[in-house]
PDB file of C-alpha atoms in Angstrom:
ATOM      1  CA  UNK A   1     121.691  64.273 141.941  1.00 76.00           C
ATOM      2  CA  UNK A   2     118.254  65.884 141.855  1.00 78.00           C
ATOM      3  CA  UNK A   3     119.436  68.476 144.363  1.00 83.00           C
ATOM      4  CA  UNK A   4     122.495  69.206 142.244  1.00 82.00           C
ATOM      5  CA  UNK A   5     120.336  69.740 139.144  1.00 80.00           C
ATOM      6  CA  UNK A   6     118.011  72.061 141.072  1.00 81.00           C
ATOM      7  CA  UNK A   7     121.026  73.964 142.419  1.00 78.00           C
ATOM      8  CA  UNK A   8     122.522  74.212 138.928  1.00 78.00           C
ATOM      9  CA  UNK A   9     119.227  75.441 137.462  1.00 76.00           C
ATOM     10  CA  UNK A  10     118.855  77.958 140.320  1.00 79.00           C
ATOM     11  CA  UNK A  11     122.422  79.181 139.710  1.00 80.00           C
ATOM     12  CA  UNK A  12     121.712  79.420 135.979  1.00 82.00           C
ATOM     13  CA  UNK A  13     118.501  81.390 136.642  1.00 85.00           C
ATOM     14  CA  UNK A  14     120.359  83.676 139.058  1.00 81.00           C
ATOM     15  CA  UNK A  15     123.088  84.252 136.454  1.00 80.00           C
ATOM     16  CA  UNK A  16     120.464  84.916 133.766  1.00 83.00           C
ATOM     17  CA  UNK A  17     118.660  87.407 136.023  1.00 84.00           C
ATOM     18  CA  UNK A  18     121.981  89.134 136.746  1.00 83.00           C
ATOM     19  CA  UNK A  19     122.812  89.251 133.048  1.00 81.00           C
ATOM     20  CA  UNK A  20     119.387  90.680 132.139  1.00 82.00           C
ATOM     21  CA  UNK A  21     119.751  93.238 134.944  1.00 83.00           C
ATOM     22  CA  UNK A  22     123.102  94.306 133.524  1.00 86.00           C
ATOM     23  CA  UNK A  23     121.646  94.598 130.009  1.00 87.00           C
ATOM     24  CA  UNK A  24     118.700  96.606 131.361  1.00 82.00           C
ATOM     25  CA  UNK A  25     121.069  98.863 133.330  1.00 84.00           C
ATOM     26  CA  UNK A  26     123.210  99.513 130.262  1.00 83.00           C
ATOM     27  CA  UNK A  27     120.095 100.291 128.195  1.00 81.00           C
ATOM     28  CA  UNK A  28     118.727 102.681 130.807  1.00 85.00           C
ATOM     29  CA  UNK A  29     122.132 104.336 131.182  1.00 85.00           C
ATOM     30  CA  UNK A  30     122.399 104.752 127.407  1.00 82.00           C
ATOM     31  CA  UNK A  31     118.952 106.317 127.123  1.00 80.00           C
ATOM     32  CA  UNK A  32     119.678 108.700 130.006  1.00 83.00           C
ATOM     33  CA  UNK A  33     123.037 109.661 128.465  1.00 80.00           C
ATOM     34  CA  UNK A  34     121.326 110.341 125.136  1.00 81.00           C
ATOM     35  CA  UNK A  35     118.710 112.599 126.783  1.00 79.00           C
ATOM     36  CA  UNK A  36     121.390 114.475 128.727  1.00 79.00           C
ATOM     37  CA  UNK A  37     123.495 114.997 125.579  1.00 76.00           C
ATOM     38  CA  UNK A  38     120.445 116.244 123.694  1.00 82.00           C
ATOM     39  CA  UNK A  39     119.548 118.669 126.503  1.00 80.00           C
ATOM     40  CA  UNK A  40     123.145 119.965 126.643  1.00 77.00           C
ATOM     41  CA  UNK A  41     123.137 120.511 122.885  1.00 77.00           C
ATOM     42  CA  UNK A  42     119.861 122.445 123.122  1.00 70.00           C
ATOM     43  CA  UNK A  43     121.282 124.556 125.951  1.00 68.00           C
ATOM     44  CA  UNK A  44     124.463 125.308 123.963  1.00 72.00           C
ATOM     45  CA  UNK A  45     122.317 126.398 121.018  1.00 65.00           C
ATOM     46  CA  UNK A  46     120.197 128.630 123.251  1.00 66.00           C
ATOM     47  CA  UNK A  47     123.290 130.242 124.775  1.00 66.00           C
ATOM     48  CA  UNK A  48     124.752 130.911 121.331  1.00 66.00           C
ATOM     49  CA  UNK A  49     121.440 132.383 120.185  1.00 71.00           C
ATOM     50  CA  UNK A  50     121.230 134.459 123.375  1.00 80.00           C
ATOM     51  CA  UNK A  51     124.552 136.160 122.611  1.00 83.00           C
ATOM     52  CA  UNK A  52     123.402 136.976 119.086  1.00 88.00           C
ATOM     53  CA  UNK A  53     120.017 138.143 120.355  1.00 89.00           C
ATOM     54  CA  UNK A  54     121.631 140.450 122.913  1.00 91.00           C
ATOM     55  CA  UNK A  55     123.885 141.910 120.216  1.00 93.00           C
ATOM     56  CA  UNK A  56     120.986 142.511 117.839  1.00 94.00           C
ATOM     57  CA  UNK A  57     118.817 144.102 120.524  1.00 94.00           C
ATOM     58  CA  UNK A  58     121.728 146.418 121.339  1.00 96.00           C
ATOM     59  CA  UNK A  59     122.159 147.324 117.659  1.00 97.00           C
ATOM     60  CA  UNK A  60     118.427 148.020 117.340  1.00 97.00           C
ATOM     61  CA  UNK A  61     118.538 150.106 120.507  1.00 97.00           C
ATOM     62  CA  UNK A  62     121.424 152.196 119.164  1.00 97.00           C
ATOM     63  CA  UNK A  63     119.509 152.783 115.923  1.00 97.00           C
ATOM     64  CA  UNK A  64     116.391 153.672 117.917  1.00 97.00           C
ATOM     65  CA  UNK A  65     118.366 156.307 119.870  1.00 97.00           C
ATOM     66  CA  UNK A  66     119.652 157.802 116.598  1.00 97.00           C
ATOM     67  CA  UNK A  67     116.092 157.786 115.267  1.00 96.00           C
ATOM     68  CA  UNK A  68     114.809 159.545 118.370  1.00 94.00           C
ATOM     69  CA  UNK A  69     117.545 162.165 118.476  1.00 95.00           C
ATOM     70  CA  UNK A  70     117.080 163.048 114.803  1.00 94.00           C
ATOM     71  CA  UNK A  71     113.295 163.154 114.845  1.00 92.00           C
ATOM     72  CA  UNK A  72     113.233 166.813 113.705  1.00 88.00           C
ATOM     73  CA  UNK A  73     116.412 166.773 111.633  1.00 90.00           C
ATOM     74  CA  UNK A  74     114.885 165.736 108.313  1.00 83.00           C
ATOM     75  CA  UNK A  75     118.151 165.328 106.389  1.00 86.00           C
ATOM     76  CA  UNK A  76     119.676 163.010 108.980  1.00 94.00           C
ATOM     77  CA  UNK A  77     116.346 161.349 109.810  1.00 94.00           C
ATOM     78  CA  UNK A  78     115.854 160.052 106.273  1.00 93.00           C
ATOM     79  CA  UNK A  79     119.290 158.404 106.345  1.00 96.00           C
ATOM     80  CA  UNK A  80     118.594 156.870 109.764  1.00 97.00           C
ATOM     81  CA  UNK A  81     115.189 155.562 108.621  1.00 96.00           C
ATOM     82  CA  UNK A  82     116.827 153.897 105.616  1.00 97.00           C
ATOM     83  CA  UNK A  83     119.496 152.431 107.902  1.00 97.00           C
ATOM     84  CA  UNK A  84     116.748 151.129 110.226  1.00 97.00           C
ATOM     85  CA  UNK A  85     114.922 149.542 107.293  1.00 97.00           C
ATOM     86  CA  UNK A  86     118.078 147.834 106.033  1.00 98.00           C
ATOM     87  CA  UNK A  87     119.008 146.664 109.517  1.00 98.00           C
ATOM     88  CA  UNK A  88     115.472 145.380 110.097  1.00 97.00           C
ATOM     89  CA  UNK A  89     115.463 143.409 106.842  1.00 97.00           C
ATOM     90  CA  UNK A  90     118.676 141.643 107.854  1.00 97.00           C
ATOM     91  CA  UNK A  91     118.180 141.173 111.595  1.00 96.00           C
ATOM     92  CA  UNK A  92     114.526 141.345 112.631  1.00 94.00           C
ATOM     93  CA  UNK A  93     114.229 137.628 113.449  1.00 93.00           C
ATOM     94  CA  UNK A  94     116.713 138.025 116.289  1.00 92.00           C
ATOM     95  CA  UNK A  95     114.365 140.451 118.056  1.00 94.00           C
ATOM     96  CA  UNK A  96     111.544 139.163 120.223  1.00 92.00           C
ATOM     97  CA  UNK A  97     108.053 139.661 118.767  1.00 93.00           C
ATOM     98  CA  UNK A  98     107.000 142.855 120.593  1.00 96.00           C
ATOM     99  CA  UNK A  99     110.401 144.489 119.954  1.00 96.00           C
ATOM    100  CA  UNK A 100     110.300 143.534 116.284  1.00 96.00           C
ATOM    101  CA  UNK A 101     106.852 145.083 115.801  1.00 97.00           C
ATOM    102  CA  UNK A 102     107.629 148.210 117.835  1.00 97.00           C
ATOM    103  CA  UNK A 103     110.987 148.844 116.122  1.00 97.00           C
ATOM    104  CA  UNK A 104     109.435 148.739 112.667  1.00 97.00           C
ATOM    105  CA  UNK A 105     106.536 150.912 113.786  1.00 97.00           C
ATOM    106  CA  UNK A 106     108.989 153.414 115.296  1.00 97.00           C
ATOM    107  CA  UNK A 107     110.968 154.012 112.123  1.00 96.00           C
ATOM    108  CA  UNK A 108     107.833 154.139 109.975  1.00 96.00           C
ATOM    109  CA  UNK A 109     106.236 156.709 112.304  1.00 95.00           C
ATOM    110  CA  UNK A 110     109.484 158.665 112.613  1.00 94.00           C
ATOM    111  CA  UNK A 111     109.666 159.083 108.853  1.00 93.00           C
ATOM    112  CA  UNK A 112     106.507 161.215 108.780  1.00 89.00           C
ATOM    113  CA  UNK A 113     106.618 162.548 112.338  1.00 86.00           C
ATOM    114  CA  UNK A 114     107.578 166.129 111.444  1.00 83.00           C
ATOM    115  CA  UNK A 115     104.554 166.456 109.152  1.00 84.00           C
ATOM    116  CA  UNK A 116     101.925 165.215 111.621  1.00 89.00           C
ATOM    117  CA  UNK A 117      99.604 167.573 113.491  1.00 90.00           C
ATOM    118  CA  UNK A 118     100.325 168.059 117.201  1.00 90.00           C
ATOM    119  CA  UNK A 119      97.907 165.378 118.404  1.00 90.00           C
ATOM    120  CA  UNK A 120      99.304 162.812 115.990  1.00 92.00           C
ATOM    121  CA  UNK A 121     102.872 163.846 116.864  1.00 89.00           C
ATOM    122  CA  UNK A 122     102.204 163.104 120.535  1.00 93.00           C
ATOM    123  CA  UNK A 123     100.811 159.661 119.713  1.00 94.00           C
ATOM    124  CA  UNK A 124     103.652 158.992 117.302  1.00 93.00           C
ATOM    125  CA  UNK A 125     106.277 160.118 119.814  1.00 94.00           C
ATOM    126  CA  UNK A 126     104.819 157.867 122.522  1.00 95.00           C
ATOM    127  CA  UNK A 127     104.893 154.865 120.182  1.00 96.00           C
ATOM    128  CA  UNK A 128     108.472 155.659 119.208  1.00 96.00           C
ATOM    129  CA  UNK A 129     109.403 155.838 122.912  1.00 96.00           C
ATOM    130  CA  UNK A 130     107.648 152.519 123.532  1.00 96.00           C
ATOM    131  CA  UNK A 131     109.928 150.841 120.999  1.00 96.00           C
ATOM    132  CA  UNK A 132     112.972 151.653 123.110  1.00 95.00           C
ATOM    133  CA  UNK A 133     111.383 150.282 126.261  1.00 95.00           C
ATOM    134  CA  UNK A 134     110.330 147.088 124.474  1.00 95.00           C
ATOM    135  CA  UNK A 135     113.879 146.614 123.187  1.00 95.00           C
ATOM    136  CA  UNK A 136     115.093 146.886 126.791  1.00 92.00           C
ATOM    137  CA  UNK A 137     112.467 144.446 128.057  1.00 92.00           C
ATOM    138  CA  UNK A 138     113.230 142.029 125.213  1.00 89.00           C
ATOM    139  CA  UNK A 139     116.621 141.240 126.735  1.00 85.00           C
ATOM    140  CA  UNK A 140     115.793 141.901 130.363  1.00 80.00           C
ATOM    141  CA  UNK A 141     118.018 139.494 132.253  1.00 65.00           C
ATOM    142  CA  UNK A 142     118.218 139.015 135.997  1.00 60.00           C
ATOM    143  CA  UNK A 143     121.197 140.593 137.708  1.00 60.00           C
ATOM    144  CA  UNK A 144     124.261 138.432 138.312  1.00 60.00           C
ATOM    145  CA  UNK A 145     123.763 136.632 141.594  1.00 58.00           C
ATOM    146  CA  UNK A 146     119.985 136.931 141.302  1.00 55.00           C
ATOM    147  CA  UNK A 147     118.142 133.926 142.692  1.00 59.00           C
ATOM    148  CA  UNK A 148     114.514 133.526 141.521  1.00 52.00           C
ATOM    149  CA  UNK A 149     113.705 132.054 144.932  1.00 55.00           C
ATOM    150  CA  UNK A 150     114.305 135.537 146.384  1.00 57.00           C
ATOM    151  CA  UNK A 151     111.062 136.656 144.719  1.00 51.00           C
ATOM    152  CA  UNK A 152     109.034 134.219 146.791  1.00 52.00           C
ATOM    153  CA  UNK A 153     107.441 135.985 149.704  1.00 49.00           C
ATOM    154  CA  UNK A 154     106.549 134.290 152.913  1.00 44.00           C
TER     155      UNK A 154
END
């Protein structure tokens, strides 16, 4: 009888341990699933923002080219500067920081570029050119099929 009670208690303890293990497994699985879902949601948001960011960098780049090509055409330049200002007011937060600063600086400098002395024109022109390069760098993506491990040298 004593042996049967001990065996019953041992079986009960074993069942309890199994039950607690199952509960713990379900809890761990639930927490892991929650973290995975949260990470996937963050990644979806980043991908959606990436598309918008690429589009806005391209729009800014197109405006920058128009700004550059009309640098000495005062009638057209004024219209392009106004277009740049309006675009900037509505889209600047989609640009990365350096691109945002350089784009604004480019259209401000372009507005008075024709009236600067030669030394200032050279400086202004270089800053306007820098804006285009920073817009390119702002969305610089690796080529399709690029593997970051390829950059590691032996």
